[in-house]
Amino acid sequence: MNCIFCQIANKEQPADFVYEGDKVIAFKDIKPSAPVHILVVPKKHIDSVKNLEEGDRDLVSEVIFTAKKIAKEQKFDEGYKLVFNVGRKGGQIIDHVHLHLLGGF
Ligand code: 5GP
Ligand code: ZN
């Protein structure tokens, strides 16, 4: 599949990884818009939050808990932003679900 985040998850494209688990990965955004800008990404290809299914509940929870863990480990958990862009009108460019973890302000 011609999806950059699937390719990163499969190690077919490089990324600056900060976390890898069974179901979720996290890597630095290539064009950061905060002092710390990390993308937390399920390995499973789901194109958008719009198309999440009931069976994805645990996976989405894992994504959010991973972000929380990274913020704590990297010591910026005093305050940060978690953002899902949804659809083109919501600013989504990459059609593979990802959570922006923005911190270090
Ligand atoms: P979106 O606008 O879809 O919510 O966010 C996509 C994000 O992915 C953007 O912040 C963009 O900078 C980042 N991005 C796009 N392509 C790559 C890539 O190849 N590697 C990494 N690390 N980040 C990327
Ligand atoms: Zn994908």
Short mmCIF file of N, CA, C and O and ligand atoms in Angstrom, two decimals:
data_model
loop_
_atom_site.label_atom_id
_atom_site.label_comp_id
_atom_site.label_asym_id
_atom_site.label_seq_id
_atom_site.Cartn_x
_atom_site.Cartn_y
_atom_site.Cartn_z
N MET A 1 0.84 -1.20 0.00
CA MET A 1 0.00 0.00 0.00
C MET A 1 0.88 1.25 0.00
O MET A 1 1.91 1.30 0.66
N ASN A 2 0.48 2.22 -0.74
CA ASN A 2 1.27 3.43 -0.88
C ASN A 2 0.94 4.44 0.23
O ASN A 2 0.48 5.54 -0.03
N CYS A 3 1.20 4.02 1.47
CA CYS A 3 0.90 4.88 2.62
C CYS A 3 2.20 5.09 3.39
O CYS A 3 2.81 4.13 3.86
N ILE A 4 2.60 6.34 3.52
CA ILE A 4 3.89 6.64 4.14
C ILE A 4 3.97 6.13 5.59
O ILE A 4 5.01 5.63 6.03
N PHE A 5 2.87 6.24 6.34
CA PHE A 5 2.93 5.80 7.74
C PHE A 5 2.95 4.27 7.85
O PHE A 5 3.60 3.72 8.75
N CYS A 6 2.30 3.56 6.93
CA CYS A 6 2.45 2.10 6.87
C CYS A 6 3.90 1.74 6.53
O CYS A 6 4.47 0.81 7.12
N GLN A 7 4.49 2.49 5.61
CA GLN A 7 5.87 2.21 5.22
C GLN A 7 6.83 2.46 6.38
O GLN A 7 7.77 1.69 6.60
N ILE A 8 6.57 3.52 7.16
CA ILE A 8 7.40 3.78 8.35
C ILE A 8 7.20 2.65 9.36
O ILE A 8 8.17 2.13 9.93
N ALA A 9 5.96 2.24 9.57
CA ALA A 9 5.66 1.14 10.52
C ALA A 9 6.35 -0.15 10.10
O ALA A 9 6.80 -0.93 10.95
N ASN A 10 6.45 -0.36 8.79
CA ASN A 10 7.09 -1.58 8.26
C ASN A 10 8.59 -1.42 8.05
O ASN A 10 9.23 -2.30 7.46
N LYS A 11 9.14 -0.28 8.47
CA LYS A 11 10.58 0.01 8.33
C LYS A 11 11.03 0.08 6.87
O LYS A 11 12.18 -0.20 6.54
N GLU A 12 10.10 0.43 6.01
CA GLU A 12 10.46 0.60 4.60
C GLU A 12 10.86 2.05 4.30
O GLU A 12 11.39 2.35 3.24
N GLN A 13 10.53 2.92 5.25
CA GLN A 13 10.95 4.33 5.18
C GLN A 13 11.50 4.70 6.55
O GLN A 13 11.00 4.22 7.56
N PRO A 14 12.53 5.54 6.59
CA PRO A 14 13.11 5.90 7.88
C PRO A 14 12.25 6.88 8.67
O PRO A 14 11.45 7.63 8.08
N ALA A 15 12.40 6.85 9.97
CA ALA A 15 11.77 7.85 10.84
C ALA A 15 12.55 7.86 12.14
O ALA A 15 13.25 6.90 12.46
N ASP A 16 12.42 8.97 12.86
CA ASP A 16 13.10 9.11 14.14
C ASP A 16 12.16 8.58 15.22
O ASP A 16 11.35 9.32 15.78
N PHE A 17 12.26 7.29 15.50
CA PHE A 17 11.33 6.63 16.41
C PHE A 17 11.57 7.04 17.87
O PHE A 17 12.71 7.17 18.29
N VAL A 18 10.49 7.24 18.60
CA VAL A 18 10.61 7.45 20.04
C VAL A 18 9.95 6.31 20.81
O VAL A 18 10.18 6.16 22.01
N TYR A 19 9.15 5.50 20.14
CA TYR A 19 8.48 4.38 20.80
C TYR A 19 8.05 3.35 19.76
O TYR A 19 7.63 3.73 18.66
N GLU A 20 8.18 2.08 20.13
CA GLU A 20 7.55 1.04 19.31
C GLU A 20 6.98 -0.03 20.22
O GLU A 20 7.68 -0.61 21.04
N GLY A 21 5.68 -0.28 20.07
CA GLY A 21 5.02 -1.36 20.79
C GLY A 21 4.43 -2.34 19.80
O GLY A 21 4.69 -2.24 18.59
N ASP A 22 3.62 -3.28 20.30
CA ASP A 22 3.01 -4.28 19.42
C ASP A 22 2.08 -3.64 18.40
O ASP A 22 2.02 -4.05 17.25
N LYS A 23 1.32 -2.66 18.86
CA LYS A 23 0.24 -2.11 18.03
C LYS A 23 0.40 -0.66 17.66
O LYS A 23 -0.32 -0.15 16.79
N VAL A 24 1.31 0.02 18.34
CA VAL A 24 1.44 1.48 18.17
C VAL A 24 2.91 1.86 18.05
O VAL A 24 3.77 1.27 18.72
N ILE A 25 3.19 2.84 17.19
CA ILE A 25 4.53 3.41 17.10
C ILE A 25 4.44 4.92 17.32
O ILE A 25 3.36 5.51 17.19
N ALA A 26 5.58 5.52 17.61
CA ALA A 26 5.64 6.98 17.71
C ALA A 26 6.98 7.44 17.16
O ALA A 26 8.01 6.81 17.39
N PHE A 27 6.92 8.51 16.39
CA PHE A 27 8.15 9.05 15.80
C PHE A 27 8.00 10.57 15.67
O PHE A 27 6.90 11.11 15.73
N LYS A 28 9.17 11.23 15.51
CA LYS A 28 9.15 12.70 15.44
C LYS A 28 8.56 13.17 14.12
O LYS A 28 8.85 12.59 13.06
N ASP A 29 7.77 14.21 14.21
CA ASP A 29 7.22 14.82 12.99
C ASP A 29 8.36 15.45 12.19
O ASP A 29 9.25 16.12 12.75
N ILE A 30 8.33 15.25 10.88
CA ILE A 30 9.40 15.73 10.01
C ILE A 30 9.42 17.26 9.93
O ILE A 30 10.45 17.86 9.65
N LYS A 31 8.29 17.88 10.20
CA LYS A 31 8.19 19.34 10.13
C LYS A 31 7.51 19.83 11.42
O LYS A 31 6.30 20.13 11.42
N PRO A 32 8.29 19.88 12.51
CA PRO A 32 7.67 20.14 13.82
C PRO A 32 6.99 21.50 13.91
O PRO A 32 7.51 22.49 13.41
N SER A 33 5.82 21.53 14.54
CA SER A 33 5.15 22.81 14.78
C SER A 33 5.04 23.09 16.27
O SER A 33 4.17 23.84 16.71
N ALA A 34 5.94 22.49 17.05
CA ALA A 34 6.06 22.76 18.48
C ALA A 34 7.48 22.33 18.88
O ALA A 34 8.12 21.59 18.12
N PRO A 35 7.98 22.78 20.05
CA PRO A 35 9.33 22.37 20.46
C PRO A 35 9.49 20.83 20.45
O PRO A 35 10.54 20.32 20.09
N VAL A 36 8.45 20.13 20.89
CA VAL A 36 8.40 18.68 20.74
C VAL A 36 7.16 18.34 19.92
O VAL A 36 6.06 18.75 20.29
N HIS A 37 7.35 17.64 18.83
CA HIS A 37 6.20 17.27 17.98
C HIS A 37 6.37 15.82 17.56
O HIS A 37 7.22 15.49 16.72
N ILE A 38 5.57 14.98 18.17
CA ILE A 38 5.65 13.53 17.96
C ILE A 38 4.32 13.05 17.39
O ILE A 38 3.25 13.55 17.77
N LEU A 39 4.39 12.10 16.48
CA LEU A 39 3.18 11.49 15.93
C LEU A 39 3.02 10.10 16.53
O LEU A 39 3.97 9.30 16.49
N VAL A 40 1.87 9.84 17.09
CA VAL A 40 1.58 8.52 17.68
C VAL A 40 0.61 7.83 16.74
O VAL A 40 -0.46 8.37 16.42
N VAL A 41 1.01 6.65 16.27
CA VAL A 41 0.37 6.05 15.09
C VAL A 41 0.08 4.57 15.32
O VAL A 41 0.99 3.81 15.68
N PRO A 42 -1.16 4.14 15.09
CA PRO A 42 -1.43 2.70 15.14
C PRO A 42 -0.76 2.01 13.95
O PRO A 42 -0.72 2.58 12.85
N LYS A 43 -0.22 0.82 14.15
CA LYS A 43 0.40 0.10 13.02
C LYS A 43 -0.66 -0.28 11.99
O LYS A 43 -0.38 -0.31 10.80
N LYS A 44 -1.86 -0.57 12.46
CA LYS A 44 -2.96 -0.93 11.55
C LYS A 44 -3.35 0.28 10.70
O LYS A 44 -3.49 1.39 11.22
N HIS A 45 -3.54 0.06 9.41
CA HIS A 45 -3.95 1.16 8.54
C HIS A 45 -5.45 1.43 8.71
O HIS A 45 -6.29 0.62 8.36
N ILE A 46 -5.74 2.61 9.24
CA ILE A 46 -7.12 3.13 9.30
C ILE A 46 -6.98 4.53 8.72
O ILE A 46 -6.09 5.29 9.16
N ASP A 47 -7.77 4.91 7.75
CA ASP A 47 -7.47 6.16 7.05
C ASP A 47 -7.78 7.41 7.85
O ASP A 47 -7.08 8.42 7.72
N SER A 48 -8.82 7.36 8.68
CA SER A 48 -9.24 8.57 9.38
C SER A 48 -10.05 8.23 10.62
O SER A 48 -10.69 7.17 10.67
N VAL A 49 -10.03 9.13 11.59
CA VAL A 49 -10.90 8.96 12.77
C VAL A 49 -12.35 8.76 12.32
O VAL A 49 -13.11 8.00 12.92
N LYS A 50 -12.69 9.43 11.21
CA LYS A 50 -14.03 9.32 10.62
C LYS A 50 -14.46 7.87 10.38
O LYS A 50 -15.63 7.54 10.46
N ASN A 51 -13.48 7.04 10.06
CA ASN A 51 -13.78 5.65 9.70
C ASN A 51 -13.37 4.64 10.76
O ASN A 51 -13.25 3.45 10.47
N LEU A 52 -13.18 5.12 11.99
CA LEU A 52 -12.93 4.18 13.09
C LEU A 52 -14.15 3.30 13.28
O LEU A 52 -15.29 3.75 13.11
N GLU A 53 -13.91 2.05 13.66
CA GLU A 53 -15.01 1.11 13.92
C GLU A 53 -15.03 0.75 15.40
O GLU A 53 -14.06 0.99 16.12
N GLU A 54 -16.13 0.16 15.83
CA GLU A 54 -16.27 -0.24 17.24
C GLU A 54 -15.07 -1.05 17.72
O GLU A 54 -14.58 -0.88 18.83
N GLY A 55 -14.59 -1.93 16.84
CA GLY A 55 -13.48 -2.81 17.20
C GLY A 55 -12.15 -2.08 17.38
O GLY A 55 -11.17 -2.68 17.81
N ASP A 56 -12.11 -0.80 17.04
CA ASP A 56 -10.87 -0.02 17.16
C ASP A 56 -10.76 0.71 18.50
O ASP A 56 -9.78 1.42 18.73
N ARG A 57 -11.76 0.55 19.37
CA ARG A 57 -11.76 1.30 20.63
C ARG A 57 -10.49 1.09 21.45
O ARG A 57 -9.89 2.06 21.94
N ASP A 58 -10.08 -0.16 21.60
CA ASP A 58 -8.89 -0.45 22.42
C ASP A 58 -7.64 0.14 21.78
O ASP A 58 -6.75 0.62 22.48
N LEU A 59 -7.59 0.08 20.46
CA LEU A 59 -6.42 0.60 19.73
C LEU A 59 -6.30 2.11 19.92
O LEU A 59 -5.20 2.64 20.17
N VAL A 60 -7.40 2.81 19.82
CA VAL A 60 -7.39 4.28 20.00
C VAL A 60 -6.98 4.62 21.43
O VAL A 60 -6.21 5.56 21.66
N SER A 61 -7.46 3.83 22.37
CA SER A 61 -7.08 4.03 23.77
C SER A 61 -5.57 3.84 23.91
O SER A 61 -4.89 4.63 24.59
N GLU A 62 -5.05 2.83 23.27
CA GLU A 62 -3.59 2.56 23.30
C GLU A 62 -2.81 3.75 22.74
O GLU A 62 -1.76 4.12 23.27
N VAL A 63 -3.32 4.35 21.68
CA VAL A 63 -2.66 5.52 21.08
C VAL A 63 -2.59 6.66 22.10
O VAL A 63 -1.53 7.28 22.30
N ILE A 64 -3.69 6.93 22.77
CA ILE A 64 -3.73 8.04 23.73
C ILE A 64 -2.85 7.75 24.95
O ILE A 64 -2.09 8.61 25.40
N PHE A 65 -2.91 6.53 25.45
CA PHE A 65 -2.08 6.18 26.60
C PHE A 65 -0.59 6.20 26.25
O PHE A 65 0.25 6.53 27.10
N THR A 66 -0.27 5.86 25.00
CA THR A 66 1.13 5.94 24.56
C THR A 66 1.60 7.38 24.57
O THR A 66 2.71 7.68 25.03
N ALA A 67 0.77 8.29 24.09
CA ALA A 67 1.12 9.72 24.10
C ALA A 67 1.37 10.19 25.54
O ALA A 67 2.36 10.89 25.81
N LYS A 68 0.49 9.81 26.42
CA LYS A 68 0.63 10.19 27.83
C LYS A 68 1.94 9.67 28.42
O LYS A 68 2.64 10.39 29.13
N LYS A 69 2.29 8.43 28.09
CA LYS A 69 3.52 7.82 28.60
C LYS A 69 4.76 8.55 28.07
O LYS A 69 5.71 8.81 28.81
N ILE A 70 4.73 8.88 26.80
CA ILE A 70 5.87 9.58 26.19
C ILE A 70 6.06 10.96 26.84
O ILE A 70 7.17 11.36 27.16
N ALA A 71 4.95 11.67 27.03
CA ALA A 71 5.03 13.00 27.65
C ALA A 71 5.64 12.91 29.05
O ALA A 71 6.47 13.75 29.44
N LYS A 72 5.28 11.89 29.78
CA LYS A 72 5.82 11.71 31.13
C LYS A 72 7.31 11.35 31.06
O LYS A 72 8.13 11.96 31.74
N GLU A 73 7.63 10.39 30.20
CA GLU A 73 9.03 9.95 30.07
C GLU A 73 9.94 11.10 29.63
O GLU A 73 11.06 11.22 30.09
N GLN A 74 9.42 11.92 28.72
CA GLN A 74 10.25 13.02 28.19
C GLN A 74 10.11 14.31 29.02
O GLN A 74 10.61 15.35 28.65
N LYS A 75 9.37 14.17 30.14
CA LYS A 75 9.28 15.22 31.15
C LYS A 75 8.68 16.54 30.65
O LYS A 75 9.14 17.62 31.01
N PHE A 76 7.68 16.42 29.79
CA PHE A 76 6.93 17.64 29.44
C PHE A 76 5.43 17.45 29.74
O PHE A 76 4.58 18.08 29.13
N ASP A 77 5.14 16.60 30.72
CA ASP A 77 3.73 16.27 31.01
C ASP A 77 3.05 17.31 31.89
O ASP A 77 1.89 17.13 32.27
N GLU A 78 3.73 18.41 32.16
CA GLU A 78 3.05 19.50 32.86
C GLU A 78 1.96 20.09 31.97
O GLU A 78 0.92 20.56 32.44
N GLY A 79 2.22 20.06 30.66
CA GLY A 79 1.21 20.56 29.73
C GLY A 79 1.58 20.24 28.29
O GLY A 79 2.74 20.38 27.89
N TYR A 80 0.58 19.76 27.55
CA TYR A 80 0.83 19.42 26.13
C TYR A 80 -0.51 19.38 25.41
O TYR A 80 -1.58 19.46 26.03
N LYS A 81 -0.44 19.30 24.09
CA LYS A 81 -1.66 19.21 23.29
C LYS A 81 -1.70 17.87 22.57
O LYS A 81 -0.67 17.38 22.10
N LEU A 82 -2.90 17.31 22.47
CA LEU A 82 -3.13 16.09 21.68
C LEU A 82 -4.15 16.44 20.61
O LEU A 82 -5.24 16.93 20.92
N VAL A 83 -3.77 16.23 19.34
CA VAL A 83 -4.64 16.67 18.24
C VAL A 83 -4.80 15.57 17.19
O VAL A 83 -3.81 15.01 16.71
N PHE A 84 -6.06 15.29 16.84
CA PHE A 84 -6.36 14.47 15.67
C PHE A 84 -6.93 15.41 14.61
O PHE A 84 -8.00 16.01 14.83
N ASN A 85 -6.27 15.55 13.49
CA ASN A 85 -6.89 16.26 12.37
C ASN A 85 -7.75 15.25 11.62
O ASN A 85 -7.33 14.13 11.37
N VAL A 86 -8.94 15.67 11.25
CA VAL A 86 -9.90 14.72 10.63
C VAL A 86 -10.44 15.30 9.32
O VAL A 86 -11.12 16.33 9.33
N GLY A 87 -10.09 14.63 8.24
CA GLY A 87 -10.58 15.07 6.93
C GLY A 87 -9.80 16.28 6.42
O GLY A 87 -9.15 16.98 7.19
N ARG A 88 -9.86 16.49 5.12
CA ARG A 88 -9.12 17.61 4.53
C ARG A 88 -9.51 18.94 5.17
O ARG A 88 -8.66 19.78 5.45
N LYS A 89 -10.80 19.13 5.43
CA LYS A 89 -11.24 20.40 6.03
C LYS A 89 -10.77 20.53 7.46
O LYS A 89 -10.77 21.64 8.02
N GLY A 90 -10.39 19.41 8.06
CA GLY A 90 -9.85 19.43 9.42
C GLY A 90 -8.33 19.45 9.43
O GLY A 90 -7.72 19.28 10.49
N GLY A 91 -7.74 19.62 8.24
CA GLY A 91 -6.28 19.73 8.17
C GLY A 91 -5.54 18.41 8.03
O GLY A 91 -4.32 18.37 8.12
N GLN A 92 -6.29 17.32 7.81
CA GLN A 92 -5.63 16.02 7.66
C GLN A 92 -5.04 15.87 6.26
O GLN A 92 -5.77 15.99 5.27
N ILE A 93 -3.72 15.59 6.22
CA ILE A 93 -3.04 15.42 4.94
C ILE A 93 -2.66 13.96 4.72
O ILE A 93 -2.75 13.45 3.61
N ILE A 94 -2.22 13.31 5.80
CA ILE A 94 -1.83 11.89 5.70
C ILE A 94 -3.03 11.03 6.09
O ILE A 94 -3.54 11.13 7.21
N ASP A 95 -3.44 10.18 5.16
CA ASP A 95 -4.64 9.38 5.39
C ASP A 95 -4.33 8.06 6.10
O ASP A 95 -4.61 6.96 5.60
N HIS A 96 -3.72 8.20 7.27
CA HIS A 96 -3.50 7.08 8.19
C HIS A 96 -3.60 7.71 9.57
O HIS A 96 -2.84 8.65 9.88
N VAL A 97 -4.52 7.21 10.37
CA VAL A 97 -4.81 7.85 11.67
C VAL A 97 -3.52 8.12 12.46
O VAL A 97 -2.65 7.25 12.56
N HIS A 98 -3.40 9.32 12.99
CA HIS A 98 -2.26 9.68 13.82
C HIS A 98 -2.66 10.75 14.81
O HIS A 98 -3.47 11.63 14.50
N LEU A 99 -2.06 10.66 15.99
CA LEU A 99 -2.29 11.64 17.04
C LEU A 99 -1.06 12.52 17.15
O LEU A 99 0.06 12.03 17.31
N HIS A 100 -1.26 13.84 17.01
CA HIS A 100 -0.16 14.78 17.20
C HIS A 100 0.02 15.00 18.70
O HIS A 100 -0.94 15.38 19.39
N LEU A 101 1.23 14.79 19.16
CA LEU A 101 1.60 15.09 20.55
C LEU A 101 2.54 16.28 20.50
O LEU A 101 3.64 16.21 19.95
N LEU A 102 2.03 17.41 21.02
CA LEU A 102 2.75 18.69 20.91
C LEU A 102 3.08 19.17 22.31
O LEU A 102 2.18 19.32 23.16
N GLY A 103 4.36 19.44 22.56
CA GLY A 103 4.73 19.85 23.90
C GLY A 103 6.04 20.61 23.96
O GLY A 103 6.56 21.05 22.93
N GLY A 104 6.55 20.72 25.17
CA GLY A 104 7.81 21.42 25.39
C GLY A 104 7.68 22.92 25.29
O GLY A 104 8.66 23.62 25.04
N PHE A 105 6.47 23.45 25.50
CA PHE A 105 6.25 24.89 25.35
C PHE A 105 6.88 25.67 26.48
O PHE A 105 6.95 25.18 27.60
P1 5GP B 1 -1.88 15.79 9.28
O1 5GP B 1 -1.92 17.14 8.67
O2 5GP B 1 -2.23 14.70 8.28
O3 5GP B 1 -2.68 15.69 10.56
O4 5GP B 1 -0.41 15.57 9.76
C1 5GP B 1 0.56 14.91 9.02
C2 5GP B 1 1.88 15.20 9.71
O5 5GP B 1 2.82 14.25 9.22
C3 5GP B 1 2.44 16.59 9.40
O6 5GP B 1 2.68 17.27 10.63
C4 5GP B 1 3.72 16.31 8.63
O7 5GP B 1 4.75 17.21 8.93
C5 5GP B 1 4.06 14.88 9.02
N1 5GP B 1 4.73 14.10 8.01
C6 5GP B 1 4.40 13.99 6.69
N2 5GP B 1 5.20 13.14 6.05
C7 5GP B 1 6.08 12.68 6.99
C8 5GP B 1 7.18 11.76 6.93
O8 5GP B 1 7.52 11.20 5.89
N3 5GP B 1 7.85 11.54 8.09
C9 5GP B 1 7.51 12.15 9.26
N4 5GP B 1 8.25 11.85 10.34
N5 5GP B 1 6.49 13.02 9.35
C10 5GP B 1 5.78 13.28 8.23
ZN ZN B 2 -1.25 3.37 6.38
#
